[in-house]
Amino acid sequence: MGIKKISKDGFSGLIEGLIAETTVIGVQSKGDKFVYDLLGSSANLRLDYDVTILPPKKYFLQPAEILLRFDGEKYEAEFDDEEFVLVGVHPYDMIAINQIDKLYSEDNFDSHYMRRRENATVIACDVARASENVFASSMGTATVSEGFDILLTDIGDFYVAESATDKGEKLLGKAEGVSTAEDEDLKAREKIQEENKKNLNKHKLGCKPSELPGLLEKAYNHPIWEELGKKCFSCGSCNQVCPTCYCFNVQDEVNWDLKSGTRKRVWDGCLLDGFTKVAGGHEFRKSRADRIKHRIYRKGKYVPEKIGGEIACVGCGRCVGACLTDIANPVKIYNRLIEDIGIGK
Ligand code: SF4
Ligand code: SF4
């Protein structure tokens, strides 16, 4: 595909045109925070945001959705086939979506999730402003090279616009104000990306991400899990805001006729009490310490083992800000383990 540049007016015109013909979701301000929401005007789009409260994952794996309906005789799967454009996805969130794409397209293919991914056109953008707790530079997720249809980088009066798919190419083809990206434009983009690789780092991880699985291999009986367990409220906020958490619960809702109803899935979280409760009442991770340990092991060891080594924490920092007791920061946990156990010892 290709790299071009588009004037800011041209891009606003493109967004207005899309709003007129399809569903457009974009980052908007909400008080002093930012959220993804249905976009009514290009003027409300905020590509200069720092971080959104919830990640864009919610448009692919919805917080609650109907999977199928049944009537006592038969059941029928229900799909959401609406096409939509998602604007403003930061690189770390794009990488999180790429990870869930892998997880939901291998082993047990998740047709509900994958259908929404196919129906989406994703316009990503490089980070223009670091959030309070971001540590994407430490995790190698400050820039992204795949998964999006278009990647924008704000270089002043223009965006450098990289199209990575036919969908992206077609979309840019419709826009006004598109021209060749000159050397100086490409250099300006490179400078922004190189700076983001260094500066999106409010919490500095004391090792390479690739060393985390080995570190955790030696940390299973470390006292930190009990220490954190004593402070944890089991509120599950760290799960709910995380772009890489992908667990859900399935519930049947049966109507009064006791025959028909719906099967739904809703987000679930491994920090919540009851997450591992099974028939007979046994709960595999009853203690809070075990649940916190599990979250960190999922991010730093178990999921990486499933997706080719990529760490399942993209350093968005959302859990750091969401945790009322200030214990969810993965970097603080990893750095304490590094201090106590050491890398490679
Ligand atoms: S663990 Fe925390 S910092 Fe890492 S991806 Fe999840 S919410 Fe973001
Ligand atoms: S946000 Fe903090 S208190 Fe709540 S479950 Fe997560 S670690 Fe525990």
Coordinates of C-alpha atoms in Angstrom, one line a residue, residues 96-334:
A96 CA -3.9 -5.3 21.8
I97 CA -6.6 -5.8 19.1
N98 CA -4.0 -7.6 17.0
Q99 CA -3.3 -9.9 19.9
I100 CA -7.0 -10.7 20.5
D101 CA -7.4 -11.3 16.8
K102 CA -4.9 -14.1 17.1
L103 CA -6.5 -15.5 20.2
Y104 CA -10.0 -15.4 18.8
S105 CA -9.1 -16.7 15.3
E106 CA -7.0 -19.7 16.4
D107 CA -8.2 -22.8 18.5
N108 CA -11.8 -21.8 18.9
F109 CA -12.7 -19.4 16.1
D110 CA -14.9 -16.7 17.6
S111 CA -17.3 -15.8 14.7
H112 CA -19.0 -12.9 16.6
Y113 CA -15.8 -11.1 17.3
M114 CA -14.2 -11.8 13.9
R115 CA -17.3 -10.7 12.0
R116 CA -17.1 -7.3 13.8
R117 CA -13.4 -7.1 12.9
E118 CA -14.2 -7.7 9.3
N119 CA -16.9 -5.1 9.3
A120 CA -14.7 -2.5 10.8
T121 CA -12.4 0.0 9.1
V122 CA -9.8 1.1 11.6
I123 CA -8.1 4.5 11.4
A124 CA -5.3 4.5 13.9
C125 CA -3.2 7.5 14.9
D126 CA 0.2 7.9 16.5
V127 CA 0.1 9.3 20.1
A128 CA 0.3 13.1 20.2
R129 CA 0.2 13.4 24.0
A130 CA 1.5 11.0 26.6
S131 CA -1.0 10.0 29.3
E132 CA -0.2 10.1 33.0
N133 CA 0.6 6.4 33.3
V134 CA 1.5 5.1 29.8
F135 CA 4.5 2.8 29.6
A136 CA 4.2 1.7 26.0
S137 CA 7.9 2.6 25.3
S138 CA 8.9 0.0 27.9
M139 CA 6.7 -2.7 26.3
G140 CA 7.7 -2.0 22.6
T141 CA 4.1 -0.9 21.8
A142 CA 4.6 2.8 21.2
T143 CA 4.3 2.4 17.4
V144 CA 2.4 -0.1 15.3
S145 CA 3.0 -1.6 11.9
E146 CA -0.1 -3.7 11.2
G147 CA -3.8 -4.3 12.0
F148 CA -5.0 -0.8 10.9
D149 CA -6.4 0.2 7.6
I150 CA -5.0 3.7 7.9
L151 CA -2.4 5.1 10.3
L152 CA -2.3 8.9 10.8
T153 CA 0.6 10.9 12.2
D154 CA -0.1 14.6 13.0
I155 CA 2.8 16.6 11.5
G156 CA 1.2 20.1 11.9
D157 CA -1.1 21.2 9.1
F158 CA -1.2 17.7 7.6
Y159 CA -1.5 14.1 8.7
V160 CA 0.9 11.6 7.2
A161 CA -1.5 8.8 6.2
E162 CA -0.3 5.3 5.7
S163 CA -2.8 2.9 4.1
A164 CA -2.2 -0.7 4.9
T165 CA -5.2 -2.4 3.2
D166 CA -7.4 -2.0 0.2
K167 CA -10.1 -0.6 2.5
G168 CA -7.7 2.1 3.7
E169 CA -6.5 2.8 0.2
K170 CA -10.1 3.2 -1.1
L171 CA -11.0 5.4 1.8
L172 CA -8.1 7.8 1.2
G173 CA -8.9 7.7 -2.5
K174 CA -12.2 9.4 -1.7
A175 CA -10.7 12.2 0.3
E176 CA -9.9 15.7 -0.8
G177 CA -6.6 17.3 0.1
V178 CA -4.5 14.1 -0.4
S179 CA -1.0 14.6 -1.9
T180 CA 2.4 12.9 -2.0
A181 CA 4.2 12.7 1.3
E182 CA 7.5 14.4 0.7
D183 CA 10.8 13.4 2.3
E184 CA 10.4 16.2 4.9
D185 CA 6.9 14.8 5.8
L186 CA 8.3 11.3 6.2
K187 CA 11.1 12.6 8.3
A188 CA 8.6 14.5 10.5
R189 CA 6.6 11.2 11.0
E190 CA 9.8 9.3 11.8
K191 CA 10.8 11.8 14.4
I192 CA 7.4 11.6 16.2
Q193 CA 7.5 7.8 16.1
E194 CA 11.1 7.7 17.4
E195 CA 10.3 10.1 20.2
N196 CA 7.2 8.1 21.2
K197 CA 9.4 4.9 21.3
K198 CA 11.3 6.7 24.1
N199 CA 8.9 9.1 25.8
L200 CA 5.7 7.1 26.4
N201 CA 7.3 5.8 29.5
K202 CA 5.9 7.1 32.7
H203 CA 6.8 3.8 34.4
K204 CA 10.1 2.3 33.4
L205 CA 10.3 -1.5 33.2
G206 CA 13.6 -2.7 34.5
C207 CA 14.1 -5.5 31.8
K208 CA 13.2 -6.3 28.3
P209 CA 9.6 -7.5 27.8
S210 CA 11.0 -10.7 26.4
E211 CA 12.6 -11.4 29.7
L212 CA 9.3 -11.3 31.7
P213 CA 8.2 -15.0 31.1
G214 CA 11.6 -16.2 32.5
L215 CA 11.2 -13.8 35.5
L216 CA 7.8 -15.1 36.3
E217 CA 9.0 -18.7 35.9
K218 CA 10.9 -18.0 39.2
A219 CA 8.3 -15.9 41.0
Y220 CA 5.5 -18.3 41.7
N221 CA 6.1 -18.4 45.4
H222 CA 7.2 -14.9 45.9
P223 CA 5.6 -13.1 48.9
I224 CA 4.5 -10.2 46.7
W225 CA 1.3 -12.0 45.8
E226 CA 0.1 -12.3 49.4
E227 CA 1.1 -8.7 50.0
L228 CA -0.9 -7.4 47.1
G229 CA -3.8 -9.8 47.9
K230 CA -4.2 -8.2 51.3
K231 CA -4.8 -4.8 49.7
C232 CA -6.9 -5.8 46.7
F233 CA -10.7 -5.0 46.7
S234 CA -11.4 -7.6 44.0
C235 CA -13.3 -4.9 42.2
G236 CA -12.1 -6.1 38.8
S237 CA -11.5 -2.5 37.5
C238 CA -8.0 -3.5 36.3
N239 CA -9.7 -6.2 34.1
Q240 CA -12.5 -4.0 32.8
V241 CA -10.2 -1.2 31.5
C242 CA -7.6 -3.5 30.0
P243 CA -7.3 -3.7 26.2
T244 CA -5.9 -7.2 26.3
C245 CA -8.3 -8.9 28.7
Y246 CA -10.6 -11.0 26.7
C247 CA -12.5 -13.3 29.2
F248 CA -16.3 -13.4 29.2
N249 CA -19.1 -15.3 31.0
V250 CA -22.0 -16.9 29.1
Q251 CA -25.5 -16.7 30.6
D252 CA -28.8 -18.0 29.3
E253 CA -31.9 -15.9 29.9
V254 CA -35.0 -18.0 29.7
N255 CA -38.4 -16.3 29.1
W256 CA -41.6 -17.0 31.2
D257 CA -42.6 -19.8 28.7
L258 CA -39.6 -21.7 30.0
K259 CA -38.7 -22.5 26.4
S260 CA -37.5 -19.5 24.6
G261 CA -34.8 -17.1 25.4
T262 CA -31.4 -15.7 24.6
R263 CA -27.8 -16.8 25.3
K264 CA -25.6 -13.8 26.2
R265 CA -22.0 -13.2 26.9
V266 CA -20.8 -10.5 29.2
W267 CA -17.3 -9.4 30.1
D268 CA -15.8 -11.2 33.1
G269 CA -12.6 -10.6 35.0
C270 CA -10.1 -12.9 36.7
L271 CA -9.8 -10.6 39.7
L272 CA -13.5 -11.0 40.5
D273 CA -14.6 -13.5 43.2
G274 CA -16.5 -16.3 41.6
F275 CA -14.5 -16.2 38.3
T276 CA -13.3 -19.7 38.8
K277 CA -16.3 -21.1 40.7
V278 CA -17.5 -24.4 39.2
A279 CA -20.5 -26.7 39.8
G280 CA -20.3 -28.1 43.3
G281 CA -19.1 -24.7 44.7
H282 CA -15.4 -25.3 44.3
E283 CA -13.4 -22.2 43.5
F284 CA -10.0 -22.7 42.0
R285 CA -8.6 -19.2 42.8
K286 CA -10.5 -18.3 46.0
S287 CA -7.8 -16.2 47.5
R288 CA -7.2 -12.6 46.2
A289 CA -3.4 -13.3 46.2
D290 CA -4.0 -16.2 43.7
R291 CA -6.2 -14.0 41.5
I292 CA -3.7 -11.1 41.3
K293 CA -0.9 -13.6 40.6
H294 CA -3.0 -15.1 37.8
R295 CA -3.6 -11.7 36.2
I296 CA 0.1 -10.9 36.1
Y297 CA 1.0 -14.4 34.9
R298 CA -1.6 -14.2 32.1
K299 CA -0.1 -10.9 30.9
G300 CA 3.5 -11.9 31.3
K301 CA 3.7 -15.6 30.7
Y302 CA 0.6 -17.6 29.8
V303 CA -0.8 -15.5 26.9
P304 CA 2.7 -14.9 25.5
E305 CA 3.1 -18.6 25.3
K306 CA 0.0 -18.8 23.1
I307 CA 0.7 -15.9 20.8
G308 CA 4.4 -16.2 19.9
G309 CA 6.0 -14.5 22.8
E310 CA 4.3 -11.1 22.7
I311 CA 3.6 -9.8 26.2
A312 CA -0.1 -9.3 26.8
C313 CA 0.3 -6.0 28.5
V314 CA 0.7 -3.2 26.0
G315 CA 1.5 -0.5 28.6
C316 CA -1.6 1.6 28.2
G317 CA -1.5 2.4 31.9
R318 CA -5.3 2.3 32.3
C319 CA -5.1 -0.3 35.2
V320 CA -2.7 2.0 37.0
G321 CA -5.2 4.8 37.1
A322 CA -8.2 2.5 37.7
C323 CA -7.0 0.8 40.8
L324 CA -8.2 2.5 44.0
T325 CA -5.6 0.8 46.1
D326 CA -2.7 1.6 43.7
I327 CA -1.5 -2.0 43.4
A328 CA -2.3 -2.9 39.8
N329 CA 0.7 -1.3 38.1
P330 CA 2.4 -4.2 36.3
V331 CA 5.7 -2.4 36.1
K332 CA 5.9 -1.9 39.8
I333 CA 5.2 -5.6 40.3
Y334 CA 7.8 -6.7 37.7

